[in-house]
CSV table of C-alpha atoms (C1' of nucleotides) in Angstrom, one decimal:
chain,number,residue,atom,x,y,z
A,1,MET,CA,30.4,-34.1,7.8
A,2,LYS,CA,29.1,-31.0,6.2
A,3,ARG,CA,30.7,-29.8,3.0
A,4,LYS,CA,31.8,-26.3,2.1
A,5,PRO,CA,29.3,-24.5,-0.1
A,6,ALA,CA,30.3,-24.1,-3.7
A,7,SER,CA,32.3,-21.0,-4.3
A,8,GLY,CA,33.7,-21.5,-7.8
A,9,THR,CA,33.4,-19.3,-10.9
A,10,PHE,CA,30.2,-20.8,-12.2
A,11,ARG,CA,28.6,-22.2,-9.1
A,12,ASN,CA,28.9,-20.0,-6.1
A,13,THR,CA,26.3,-20.2,-3.3
A,14,GLU,CA,27.2,-17.0,-1.6
A,15,ARG,CA,27.2,-15.0,-4.8
A,16,SER,CA,23.9,-16.3,-5.9
A,17,LYS,CA,22.3,-15.6,-2.5
A,18,GLN,CA,23.6,-12.0,-2.8
A,19,LYS,CA,22.2,-11.7,-6.3
A,20,PHE,CA,18.8,-12.6,-5.0
A,21,LEU,CA,19.0,-10.2,-2.1
A,22,SER,CA,20.1,-7.4,-4.4
A,23,ALA,CA,17.3,-8.2,-6.8
A,24,VAL,CA,14.8,-7.9,-3.9
A,25,GLU,CA,16.3,-4.5,-3.0
A,26,LYS,CA,16.1,-3.2,-6.5
A,27,ILE,CA,12.5,-4.3,-7.0
A,28,LEU,CA,11.5,-2.8,-3.6
A,29,LYS,CA,13.1,0.5,-4.6
A,30,THR,CA,11.4,0.7,-8.0
A,31,LYS,CA,8.1,-1.2,-7.9
A,32,GLY,CA,7.5,-1.6,-4.2
A,33,TYR,CA,6.6,-4.8,-2.3
A,34,ALA,CA,3.9,-5.7,-4.8
A,35,GLY,CA,6.6,-6.4,-7.4
A,36,LEU,CA,8.3,-9.0,-5.3
A,37,LYS,CA,7.3,-12.1,-7.4
A,38,VAL,CA,9.4,-15.2,-7.6
A,39,ASN,CA,9.9,-15.3,-11.3
A,40,TYR,CA,10.7,-11.6,-11.6
A,41,ILE,CA,13.2,-11.8,-8.8
A,42,ALA,CA,14.9,-14.8,-10.3
A,43,GLN,CA,15.0,-13.2,-13.7
A,44,LEU,CA,16.5,-10.0,-12.3
A,45,ALA,CA,19.0,-11.9,-10.3
A,46,GLY,CA,19.9,-14.1,-13.2
A,47,VAL,CA,19.7,-17.2,-11.1
A,48,ASP,CA,17.2,-20.0,-11.4
A,49,LYS,CA,14.2,-19.5,-9.1
A,50,LYS,CA,14.7,-23.1,-7.8
A,51,MET,CA,17.7,-21.7,-5.9
A,52,ILE,CA,15.4,-19.4,-4.0
A,53,TYR,CA,13.8,-22.5,-2.5
A,54,ASN,CA,17.2,-24.2,-1.9
A,55,TYR,CA,18.7,-21.2,-0.1
A,56,PHE,CA,15.8,-19.5,1.6
A,57,GLY,CA,13.1,-22.2,1.7
A,58,SER,CA,10.5,-20.0,0.2
A,59,LEU,CA,9.8,-16.7,-1.3
A,60,ASP,CA,8.8,-15.4,2.1
A,61,GLY,CA,12.1,-16.8,3.5
A,62,LEU,CA,14.0,-14.7,1.0
A,63,ILE,CA,12.0,-11.6,1.7
A,64,ASP,CA,12.3,-12.0,5.4
A,65,GLU,CA,16.0,-12.5,5.2
A,66,TYR,CA,16.3,-9.4,3.1
A,67,ILE,CA,14.4,-7.4,5.7
A,68,ALA,CA,16.4,-8.8,8.5
A,69,THR,CA,19.7,-8.0,6.9
A,70,GLN,CA,18.9,-4.4,6.1
A,71,ASP,CA,19.4,-1.5,8.5
A,72,PHE,CA,16.8,0.9,7.4
A,73,TRP,CA,17.3,3.3,10.4
A,74,SER,CA,21.0,3.5,10.3
A,75,ASN,CA,20.9,7.3,9.8
A,76,ILE,CA,19.4,8.0,13.1
A,77,ALA,CA,22.0,6.2,15.1
A,78,ALA,CA,24.7,8.0,13.2
A,79,ASP,CA,23.2,11.4,13.9
A,80,MET,CA,22.8,10.6,17.6
A,81,ALA,CA,26.3,11.3,18.6
A,82,HIS,CA,27.4,14.8,17.7
A,83,THR,CA,24.8,17.0,19.2
A,84,PRO,CA,25.4,18.2,22.8
A,85,ILE,CA,22.3,18.1,24.9
A,86,ASN,CA,21.8,20.9,27.4
A,87,ASP,CA,18.5,22.3,26.2
A,88,GLY,CA,16.3,19.5,27.0
A,89,GLY,CA,16.9,18.0,23.6
A,90,LYS,CA,15.4,20.9,21.7
A,91,GLU,CA,18.1,21.2,19.0
A,92,PHE,CA,18.6,17.5,19.0
A,93,SER,CA,14.9,16.9,18.3
A,94,LYS,CA,14.9,19.4,15.5
A,95,GLU,CA,17.9,17.7,14.0
A,96,ILE,CA,16.3,14.2,14.2
A,97,PHE,CA,13.0,15.4,12.7
A,98,LEU,CA,14.6,17.4,9.9
A,99,SER,CA,17.2,14.9,9.0
A,100,GLN,CA,14.5,12.2,8.9
A,101,TYR,CA,12.5,14.4,6.5
A,102,ASP,CA,15.5,14.8,4.1
A,103,TYR,CA,16.7,11.2,4.5
A,104,LEU,CA,13.3,9.8,3.7
A,105,SER,CA,12.8,12.0,0.7
A,106,LYS,CA,16.0,10.6,-0.8
A,107,ASN,CA,15.5,7.0,0.3
A,108,LYS,CA,12.8,5.5,-1.9
A,109,GLU,CA,13.3,2.1,-0.5
A,110,LEU,CA,12.5,3.3,3.0
A,111,GLN,CA,9.4,5.0,1.7
A,112,LYS,CA,8.3,1.7,0.2
A,113,VAL,CA,9.0,-0.1,3.4
A,114,LEU,CA,6.9,2.4,5.3
A,115,LEU,CA,4.1,1.8,2.8
A,116,TRP,CA,4.6,-1.9,3.0
A,117,ARG,CA,4.2,-1.8,6.7
A,118,LEU,CA,0.9,-0.1,6.4
A,119,SER,CA,-0.3,-2.6,3.7
A,120,GLU,CA,0.7,-6.1,4.8
A,121,GLU,CA,1.0,-8.0,8.0
A,122,ARG,CA,4.4,-9.6,8.2
A,123,LYS,CA,6.4,-10.8,11.1
A,124,SER,CA,9.7,-9.5,9.9
A,125,LEU,CA,8.2,-6.1,9.3
A,126,ARG,CA,6.6,-6.1,12.7
A,127,LYS,CA,10.0,-6.8,14.2
A,128,LEU,CA,11.3,-3.8,12.4
A,129,THR,CA,8.6,-1.7,13.9
A,130,ASP,CA,9.2,-3.0,17.4
A,131,GLU,CA,12.9,-2.2,17.1
A,132,GLN,CA,12.1,1.3,15.9
A,133,GLU,CA,9.8,1.8,18.9
A,134,GLU,CA,12.5,0.6,21.2
A,135,SER,CA,15.0,3.0,19.8
A,136,GLY,CA,12.5,5.8,20.1
A,137,GLU,CA,11.7,4.8,23.6
A,138,ARG,CA,15.3,5.2,24.6
A,139,LEU,CA,15.4,8.7,23.2
A,140,PHE,CA,12.2,9.8,25.0
A,141,SER,CA,13.0,8.2,28.3
A,142,GLN,CA,16.6,9.4,28.4
A,143,ILE,CA,16.3,12.9,26.9
A,144,THR,CA,12.9,14.4,26.6
A,145,ASP,CA,10.9,12.8,29.4
A,146,PRO,CA,13.1,14.1,32.1
A,147,HIS,CA,13.0,17.6,30.6
A,148,PHE,CA,9.2,17.7,30.2
A,149,GLY,CA,8.4,16.1,33.5
A,150,GLU,CA,4.6,15.9,33.9
A,151,HIS,CA,4.2,16.9,30.3
A,152,ALA,CA,6.4,14.1,29.0
A,153,GLU,CA,3.5,12.3,27.3
A,154,LYS,CA,2.3,15.5,25.7
A,155,PHE,CA,5.7,15.9,24.1
A,156,ARG,CA,5.5,12.3,22.9
A,157,ALA,CA,2.2,13.0,21.3
A,158,VAL,CA,3.5,16.0,19.5
A,159,SER,CA,6.4,14.0,18.3
A,160,ALA,CA,4.1,11.3,17.1
A,161,VAL,CA,2.1,13.8,15.0
A,162,LEU,CA,5.3,15.4,13.6
A,163,VAL,CA,7.0,12.2,12.7
A,164,ALA,CA,3.8,10.8,11.2
A,165,GLY,CA,3.4,14.0,9.2
A,166,ILE,CA,7.0,13.7,8.0
A,167,TYR,CA,6.4,10.2,6.9
A,168,TYR,CA,3.1,10.8,5.1
A,169,LEU,CA,4.2,14.0,3.3
A,170,ASN,CA,7.2,12.2,1.8
A,171,MET,CA,5.1,9.2,0.6
A,172,TYR,CA,2.5,11.6,-0.7
A,173,ALA,CA,5.0,13.6,-2.7
A,174,GLU,CA,6.2,10.4,-4.4
A,175,HIS,CA,2.9,9.2,-5.5
A,176,ASN,CA,0.3,12.0,-5.7
A,177,GLY,CA,0.1,15.3,-7.3
A,178,SER,CA,2.9,16.5,-5.0
A,179,VAL,CA,0.9,19.5,-3.9
A,180,PHE,CA,-0.6,19.1,-0.4
A,181,SER,CA,-2.4,21.9,1.4
A,182,GLY,CA,-1.2,24.2,-1.3
A,183,ILE,CA,2.5,23.4,-0.6
A,184,ASP,CA,4.4,21.9,-3.5
A,185,LEU,CA,6.3,19.1,-1.8
A,186,LYS,CA,8.6,18.6,-4.7
A,187,THR,CA,10.1,22.0,-4.8
A,188,ASP,CA,12.8,23.3,-2.5
A,189,ASP,CA,10.5,26.2,-1.5
A,190,GLY,CA,7.8,23.8,-0.5
A,191,ARG,CA,10.1,21.5,1.3
A,192,ASN,CA,11.7,24.4,3.2
A,193,ALA,CA,8.2,25.6,4.2
A,194,VAL,CA,7.6,22.1,5.8
A,195,LYS,CA,10.9,22.2,7.5
A,196,GLU,CA,10.3,25.7,8.9
A,197,ALA,CA,6.9,24.5,10.1
A,198,VAL,CA,8.4,21.6,11.9
A,199,THR,CA,11.1,23.8,13.4
A,200,PHE,CA,8.5,26.3,14.5
A,201,LEU,CA,6.3,23.6,16.1
A,202,ILE,CA,9.2,22.1,18.0
A,203,ASP,CA,10.2,25.6,19.3
A,204,LYS,CA,6.7,26.3,20.4
A,205,THR,CA,6.3,22.9,22.0
A,206,TYR,CA,9.5,23.5,24.1
A,207,ASP,CA,8.3,27.0,25.0
A,208,GLY,CA,4.9,25.8,26.0
A,209,LEU,CA,5.5,22.4,27.6
A,210,THR,CA,8.8,22.8,29.5
A,211,ALA,CA,8.3,21.6,33.0
A,212,ASP,CA,8.9,24.9,34.7
A,213,SER,CA,6.8,26.8,32.2
A,214,GLN,CA,4.1,29.0,33.5
A,215,SER,CA,2.0,29.4,30.4
A,216,ASN,CA,0.5,26.0,29.8
A,217,THR,CA,-3.1,26.9,30.4
A,218,THR,CA,-4.0,26.4,26.8
A,219,ILE,CA,-3.0,22.8,27.0
A,220,GLU,CA,-5.7,21.9,29.4
A,221,LYS,CA,-8.6,23.2,27.4
A,222,THR,CA,-8.8,20.4,24.9
A,223,ILE,CA,-11.8,18.4,23.5
B,1,MET,CA,-34.5,2.5,-30.8
B,2,LYS,CA,-32.9,1.6,-27.5
B,3,ARG,CA,-34.7,-0.7,-25.2
B,4,LYS,CA,-35.2,-0.2,-21.5
B,5,PRO,CA,-32.8,-2.1,-19.3
B,6,ALA,CA,-34.3,-5.2,-17.7
B,7,SER,CA,-35.7,-4.5,-14.3
B,8,GLY,CA,-37.6,-7.8,-13.5
B,9,THR,CA,-37.3,-10.0,-10.5
B,10,PHE,CA,-34.6,-12.2,-11.9
B,11,ARG,CA,-32.9,-10.0,-14.5
B,12,ASN,CA,-32.4,-6.5,-13.3
B,13,THR,CA,-29.6,-4.4,-14.7
B,14,GLU,CA,-29.6,-1.6,-12.1
B,15,ARG,CA,-29.8,-4.0,-9.2
B,16,SER,CA,-26.9,-6.0,-10.6
B,17,LYS,CA,-24.8,-2.9,-11.1
B,18,GLN,CA,-25.4,-1.9,-7.6
B,19,LYS,CA,-24.4,-5.4,-6.4
B,20,PHE,CA,-21.1,-5.0,-8.1
B,21,LEU,CA,-20.5,-1.6,-6.6
B,22,SER,CA,-21.5,-2.8,-3.2
B,23,ALA,CA,-19.1,-5.7,-3.5
B,24,VAL,CA,-16.3,-3.3,-4.4
B,25,GLU,CA,-17.1,-1.3,-1.4
B,26,LYS,CA,-17.1,-4.3,0.9
B,27,ILE,CA,-13.8,-5.6,-0.4
B,28,LEU,CA,-12.2,-2.2,-0.2
B,29,LYS,CA,-13.2,-1.9,3.5
B,30,THR,CA,-12.0,-5.3,4.5
B,31,LYS,CA,-9.1,-6.3,2.3
B,32,GLY,CA,-8.1,-3.1,0.6
B,33,TYR,CA,-7.5,-2.3,-3.0
B,34,ALA,CA,-5.4,-5.4,-3.5
B,35,GLY,CA,-8.4,-7.6,-3.0
B,36,LEU,CA,-10.3,-6.1,-5.9
B,37,LYS,CA,-10.1,-9.1,-8.3
B,38,VAL,CA,-12.8,-9.9,-10.9
B,39,ASN,CA,-13.7,-13.3,-9.7
B,40,TYR,CA,-13.9,-12.4,-6.1
B,41,ILE,CA,-16.0,-9.3,-6.8
B,42,ALA,CA,-18.4,-11.3,-9.0
B,43,GLN,CA,-18.6,-14.1,-6.4
B,44,LEU,CA,-19.4,-11.6,-3.6
B,45,ALA,CA,-21.9,-9.8,-5.7
B,46,GLY,CA,-23.5,-13.0,-6.7
B,47,VAL,CA,-23.6,-12.0,-10.3
B,48,ASP,CA,-21.6,-13.5,-13.2
B,49,LYS,CA,-18.4,-11.7,-13.9
B,50,LYS,CA,-19.4,-11.4,-17.5
B,51,MET,CA,-21.7,-8.7,-16.5
B,52,ILE,CA,-18.9,-6.6,-15.2
B,53,TYR,CA,-17.7,-6.3,-18.8
B,54,ASN,CA,-21.2,-5.7,-20.1
B,55,TYR,CA,-21.9,-2.9,-17.6
B,56,PHE,CA,-18.6,-1.3,-17.0
B,57,GLY,CA,-16.4,-2.4,-19.9
B,58,SER,CA,-13.7,-3.7,-17.7
B,59,LEU,CA,-12.6,-4.3,-14.1
B,60,ASP,CA,-11.0,-0.9,-14.2
B,61,GLY,CA,-14.2,0.6,-15.4
B,62,LEU,CA,-16.1,-0.8,-12.5
B,63,ILE,CA,-13.5,0.4,-10.0
B,64,ASP,CA,-13.3,3.9,-11.5
B,65,GLU,CA,-17.1,4.2,-11.5
B,66,TYR,CA,-17.1,3.1,-7.8
B,67,ILE,CA,-14.6,5.8,-6.9
B,68,ALA,CA,-16.5,8.4,-8.9
B,69,THR,CA,-19.8,7.7,-7.2
B,70,GLN,CA,-18.4,7.8,-3.7
B,71,ASP,CA,-18.1,11.0,-1.7
B,72,PHE,CA,-15.3,10.2,0.7
B,73,TRP,CA,-15.0,13.7,2.0
B,74,SER,CA,-18.6,14.4,2.8
B,75,ASN,CA,-17.9,14.9,6.4
B,76,ILE,CA,-15.9,18.0,5.9
B,77,ALA,CA,-18.5,19.9,3.9
B,78,ALA,CA,-21.1,19.0,6.5
B,79,ASP,CA,-19.0,20.4,9.3
B,80,MET,CA,-18.2,23.6,7.4
B,81,ALA,CA,-21.4,25.4,8.2
B,82,HIS,CA,-22.0,25.6,11.9
B,83,THR,CA,-18.9,27.2,13.3
B,84,PRO,CA,-18.9,31.0,13.3
B,85,ILE,CA,-15.5,32.5,12.2
B,86,ASN,CA,-14.3,35.5,14.0
B,87,ASP,CA,-11.0,34.3,15.4
B,88,GLY,CA,-9.1,33.8,12.1
B,89,GLY,CA,-10.5,30.3,11.9
B,90,LYS,CA,-8.7,29.0,15.0
B,91,GLU,CA,-11.6,27.1,16.5
B,92,PHE,CA,-12.8,26.1,13.0
B,93,SER,CA,-9.4,24.7,12.2
B,94,LYS,CA,-9.3,22.7,15.4
B,95,GLU,CA,-12.7,21.3,14.6
B,96,ILE,CA,-11.7,20.3,11.1
B,97,PHE,CA,-8.5,18.6,12.2
B,98,LEU,CA,-10.0,16.8,15.2
B,99,SER,CA,-13.1,15.7,13.4
B,100,GLN,CA,-10.9,14.4,10.6
B,101,TYR,CA,-9.0,12.4,13.1
B,102,ASP,CA,-12.1,10.8,14.6
B,103,TYR,CA,-13.8,10.3,11.2
B,104,LEU,CA,-10.8,8.6,9.7
B,105,SER,CA,-10.4,6.3,12.6
B,106,LYS,CA,-13.9,5.0,12.2
B,107,ASN,CA,-13.9,5.0,8.4
B,108,LYS,CA,-11.8,2.0,7.4
B,109,GLU,CA,-12.7,2.5,3.8
B,110,LEU,CA,-11.2,6.0,3.7
B,111,GLN,CA,-8.1,4.6,5.3
B,112,LYS,CA,-7.8,2.1,2.5
B,113,VAL,CA,-8.4,4.8,-0.1
B,114,LEU,CA,-5.6,6.9,1.4
B,115,LEU,CA,-3.3,3.9,1.3
B,116,TRP,CA,-4.4,3.1,-2.2
B,117,ARG,CA,-3.6,6.6,-3.3
B,118,LEU,CA,0.0,6.2,-2.0
B,119,SER,CA,0.4,2.8,-3.7
B,120,GLU,CA,-1.1,2.9,-7.2
B,121,GLU,CA,-1.4,5.5,-9.9
B,122,ARG,CA,-4.9,5.8,-11.1
B,123,LYS,CA,-6.7,8.6,-12.9
B,124,SER,CA,-9.9,8.4,-10.8
B,125,LEU,CA,-7.9,8.5,-7.6
B,126,ARG,CA,-5.9,11.5,-8.9
B,127,LYS,CA,-9.1,13.3,-9.6
B,128,LEU,CA,-10.1,12.6,-6.0
B,129,THR,CA,-6.9,14.1,-4.8
B,130,ASP,CA,-7.3,17.2,-7.0
B,131,GLU,CA,-10.8,17.8,-5.7
B,132,GLN,CA,-9.6,17.5,-2.2
B,133,GLU,CA,-6.9,20.1,-2.9
B,134,GLU,CA,-9.4,22.4,-4.4
B,135,SER,CA,-11.6,22.1,-1.4
B,136,GLY,CA,-8.7,22.8,0.9
B,137,GLU,CA,-7.6,25.7,-1.2
B,138,ARG,CA,-11.0,27.3,-0.7
B,139,LEU,CA,-10.7,27.1,3.1
B,140,PHE,CA,-7.1,28.5,3.1
B,141,SER,CA,-7.7,31.3,0.7
B,142,GLN,CA,-11.0,32.4,2.3
B,143,ILE,CA,-10.4,31.9,6.0
B,144,THR,CA,-6.8,31.4,7.1
B,145,ASP,CA,-4.7,33.3,4.4
B,146,PRO,CA,-6.4,36.6,5.2
B,147,HIS,CA,-5.8,36.1,8.9
B,148,PHE,CA,-2.2,35.1,8.7
B,149,GLY,CA,-1.2,37.6,6.0
B,150,GLU,CA,2.5,37.3,5.2
B,151,HIS,CA,2.6,34.1,7.3
B,152,ALA,CA,-0.2,32.5,5.3
B,153,GLU,CA,2.2,29.9,3.7
B,154,LYS,CA,3.6,29.1,7.1
B,155,PHE,CA,0.2,28.2,8.4
B,156,ARG,CA,-0.4,26.1,5.3
B,157,ALA,CA,2.8,24.2,6.0
B,158,VAL,CA,1.8,23.6,9.6
B,159,SER,CA,-1.6,22.4,8.4
B,160,ALA,CA,0.1,20.1,5.9
B,161,VAL,CA,2.2,18.5,8.7
B,162,LEU,CA,-0.8,18.1,11.0
B,163,VAL,CA,-3.2,16.7,8.4
B,164,ALA,CA,-0.5,14.3,7.2
B,165,GLY,CA,0.2,13.3,10.7
B,166,ILE,CA,-3.4,12.6,11.4
B,167,TYR,CA,-3.6,10.5,8.2
B,168,TYR,CA,-0.6,8.5,9.0
B,169,LEU,CA,-1.3,7.9,12.6
B,170,ASN,CA,-4.7,6.4,11.8
B,171,MET,CA,-3.4,4.1,9.1
B,172,TYR,CA,-0.5,3.1,11.4
B,173,ALA,CA,-2.9,2.2,14.2
B,174,GLU,CA,-4.8,-0.1,11.9
B,175,HIS,CA,-1.9,-2.1,10.6
B,176,ASN,CA,1.0,-1.9,13.0
B,177,GLY,CA,1.6,-2.5,16.6
B,178,SER,CA,-0.6,0.5,17.4
B,179,VAL,CA,2.0,2.0,19.6
B,180,PHE,CA,3.8,5.0,18.0
B,181,SER,CA,6.3,7.1,19.8
B,182,GLY,CA,5.1,5.4,23.0
B,183,ILE,CA,1.5,6.5,22.5
B,184,ASP,CA,-1.0,3.7,22.2
B,185,LEU,CA,-3.1,4.9,19.3
B,186,LYS,CA,-5.9,2.3,20.0
B,187,THR,CA,-6.7,3.4,23.5
B,188,ASP,CA,-8.8,6.4,24.3
B,189,ASP,CA,-6.0,7.8,26.4
B,190,GLY,CA,-3.6,7.6,23.5
B,191,ARG,CA,-6.1,9.1,21.0
B,192,ASN,CA,-6.8,11.9,23.4
B,193,ALA,CA,-3.1,12.6,23.8
B,194,VAL,CA,-2.9,13.0,20.0
B,195,LYS,CA,-5.9,15.3,20.0
B,196,GLU,CA,-4.5,17.4,22.8
B,197,ALA,CA,-1.3,17.7,20.8
B,198,VAL,CA,-3.1,18.8,17.7
B,199,THR,CA,-5.1,21.3,19.7
B,200,PHE,CA,-2.0,22.6,21.4
B,201,LEU,CA,-0.1,23.0,18.2
B,202,ILE,CA,-2.9,24.9,16.5
B,203,ASP,CA,-3.2,27.2,19.5
B,204,LYS,CA,0.5,27.8,19.5
B,205,THR,CA,0.5,28.4,15.7
B,206,TYR,CA,-2.2,31.0,16.0
B,207,ASP,CA,-0.4,32.6,18.9
B,208,GLY,CA,2.9,32.7,17.0
B,209,LEU,CA,1.9,33.4,13.4
B,210,THR,CA,-1.0,35.8,13.6
B,211,ALA,CA,-0.2,38.7,11.3
B,212,ASP,CA,-0.1,41.4,14.0
B,213,SER,CA,1.9,39.2,16.4
B,214,GLN,CA,5.0,40.6,17.9
B,215,SER,CA,6.8,37.4,18.9
B,216,ASN,CA,7.5,35.8,15.6
B,217,THR,CA,11.3,36.0,15.9
B,218,THR,CA,11.6,32.3,16.4
B,219,ILE,CA,10.1,31.6,13.0
B,220,GLU,CA,12.9,33.3,11.1
B,221,LYS,CA,15.7,31.3,12.7
B,222,THR,CA,15.1,28.0,10.9
B,223,ILE,CA,17.3,25.5,9.1
C,1,DA,C1',-48.9,-13.9,-28.4
C,2,DA,C1',-44.9,-13.5,-31.2
C,3,DA,C1',-40.5,-11.5,-31.9
C,4,DA,C1',-36.5,-9.2,-30.5
C,5,DC,C1',-33.3,-8.4,-27.2
C,6,DA,C1',-30.4,-8.8,-23.4
C,7,DA,C1',-29.4,-10.8,-18.4
C,8,DG,C1',-27.1,-14.3,-16.8
C,9,DA,C1',-25.2,-19.4,-16.5
C,10,DC,C1',-21.4,-21.9,-17.9
C,11,DA,C1',-17.6,-23.4,-20.3
C,12,DC,C1',-13.6,-21.9,-22.2
C,13,DT,C1',-8.9,-19.5,-23.4
C,14,DA,C1',-4.7,-17.3,-22.3
C,15,DT,C1',-1.4,-15.8,-19.2
C,16,DA,C1',0.8,-15.1,-14.7
C,17,DT,C1',2.3,-17.1,-10.7
C,18,DG,C1',4.3,-20.1,-6.9
C,19,DG,C1',6.4,-24.2,-6.5
C,20,DT,C1',8.7,-29.0,-7.7
C,21,DG,C1',11.1,-33.1,-10.2
C,22,DT,C1',14.8,-34.5,-13.1
C,23,DT,C1',19.0,-34.2,-15.1
C,24,DT,C1',23.7,-31.8,-16.0
C,25,DA,C1',28.1,-30.8,-14.8
C,26,DA,C1',31.0,-27.9,-11.5
C,27,DA,C1',33.1,-28.0,-7.3
C,28,DA,C1',34.3,-30.3,-3.0
C,29,DT,C1',35.9,-34.5,-0.8
C,30,DT,C1',38.2,-38.7,-0.8
D,1,DA,C1',42.1,-39.2,-10.3
D,2,DA,C1',37.8,-41.1,-8.7
D,3,DT,C1',33.8,-40.2,-6.1
D,4,DT,C1',30.4,-37.5,-3.9
D,5,DT,C1',27.8,-33.7,-3.5
D,6,DT,C1',25.1,-29.9,-5.0
D,7,DA,C1',24.5,-25.4,-8.0
D,8,DA,C1',21.9,-24.6,-11.6
D,9,DA,C1',19.3,-25.5,-16.2
D,10,DC,C1',15.1,-26.9,-17.8
D,11,DA,C1',10.8,-28.8,-18.1
D,12,DC,C1',7.1,-29.4,-15.6
D,13,DC,C1',2.5,-28.9,-12.5
D,14,DA,C1',-1.2,-26.6,-10.1
D,15,DT,C1',-3.7,-22.7,-9.2
D,16,DA,C1',-5.2,-17.9,-9.8
D,17,DT,C1',-6.5,-14.4,-12.7
D,18,DA,C1',-8.5,-11.4,-16.5
D,19,DG,C1',-11.3,-11.8,-20.1
D,20,DT,C1',-14.5,-14.1,-24.0
D,21,DG,C1',-17.9,-17.1,-26.7
D,22,DT,C1',-22.2,-19.5,-26.6
D,23,DC,C1',-26.5,-20.8,-25.3
D,24,DT,C1',-30.7,-20.4,-22.4
D,25,DT,C1',-34.5,-17.9,-20.8
D,26,DG,C1',-36.6,-13.7,-18.6
D,27,DT,C1',-38.0,-9.2,-20.1
D,28,DT,C1',-39.3,-5.8,-23.2
D,29,DT,C1',-41.2,-4.5,-27.5
D,30,DT,C1',-44.2,-5.2,-31.4
DNA sequence: AAAACAAGACACTATATGGTGTTTAAAATT
DNA sequence: AATTTTAAACACCATATAGTGTCTTGTTTT
């Protein structure tokens, strides 16, 4: 016969768990994953660290649960609905890329998670990566692959470069001199220049790779 | 009257300093900057850690000296000479971008340094960043800016996205599932797809942005 | 060869860090 | 209301880590 978890004014299991999870979030936003130390988390949460082991089994348990309960990519799904697709996904793609760029610049936590993913091997992060790939796979296979036909993979490769560029530029702007290739990534002008570049590249990619296009000779002469 | 540093068979200042610097390099390559701990460095070097403080003043001193003595971007300077420029730097740009992509994929240490730069504030790393910007600035102002004229900044923004993409994709391939946007970045096919995409994008950028071009209407209609 | 110096071995300190055992009292169950 | 359970406080332990003091002996200087 299991007993209900304490939910009083002083002893409240659920509230304490939440405090831990919130502390993890706060640390991740400000100091990044390297700041996730037991003592610090407990101090910030205002709950004894012993409870971390009671509730989550271990520090890793807490961290993994935190990752699992967050939805870092919620913005994409939200944007998916309201753009009609009758241009092979051209405007839709632009919207996705550009909104990703803005979203990431505002969301320090996601920046830290991206960095974390590049720095540490962790099952829960890997799961996050896999889910992201799946979600992307749906977009490609349903929207752009049919449009680009034999050039589908070429569009995917372009997408990879653009998304990767968007990720890196945002992380770079946070931690480095903010000037990259002579573009000041912290000013509106600089950020707009990047957005224009992305828009331009997508336009050109649709122009040059669309299945019934006639001018794709340049593509073949690589490497 | 200062005395010559010991250079015998058993006690050899220069040799020991080198051992420390080599240990730092090895650790950076394999474990990344987070593995740079005094005890571990000393153990790997086979020299007492006390000497780190004698020679370099502190752990940070050693690390900074290591960074200062390395030339992480040597490959670029080497490539600069042997490509004639009479096409506004189109082929030259391709070569730079593509060789960066290959070089970075082979050079784990540089990958770790790029990651380090995104993770930690450090004067010596900042200096490295500034030098890199300077070197890029020379290329832009001498080669591509004159060619693109009023669109010079647009080309810089495209470059920023491409270089950033190249950086991120290489780091991603090392630490994540290696599949990004459906492209397997660890296979030759996947890597070639990325290279073709970069080549394609540069071609299209030169087509669309060259100063005397007539078809740059698409550029204006951004955001 | 003797003296002066410094490279290095080794033991040590202080602090940070992850994790546990014991006791208390608040909350759930009876 | 009595009993049981467990949230949480508190003191603890083990290990990792940066950094220092001391002594020995190889190397340089005289």
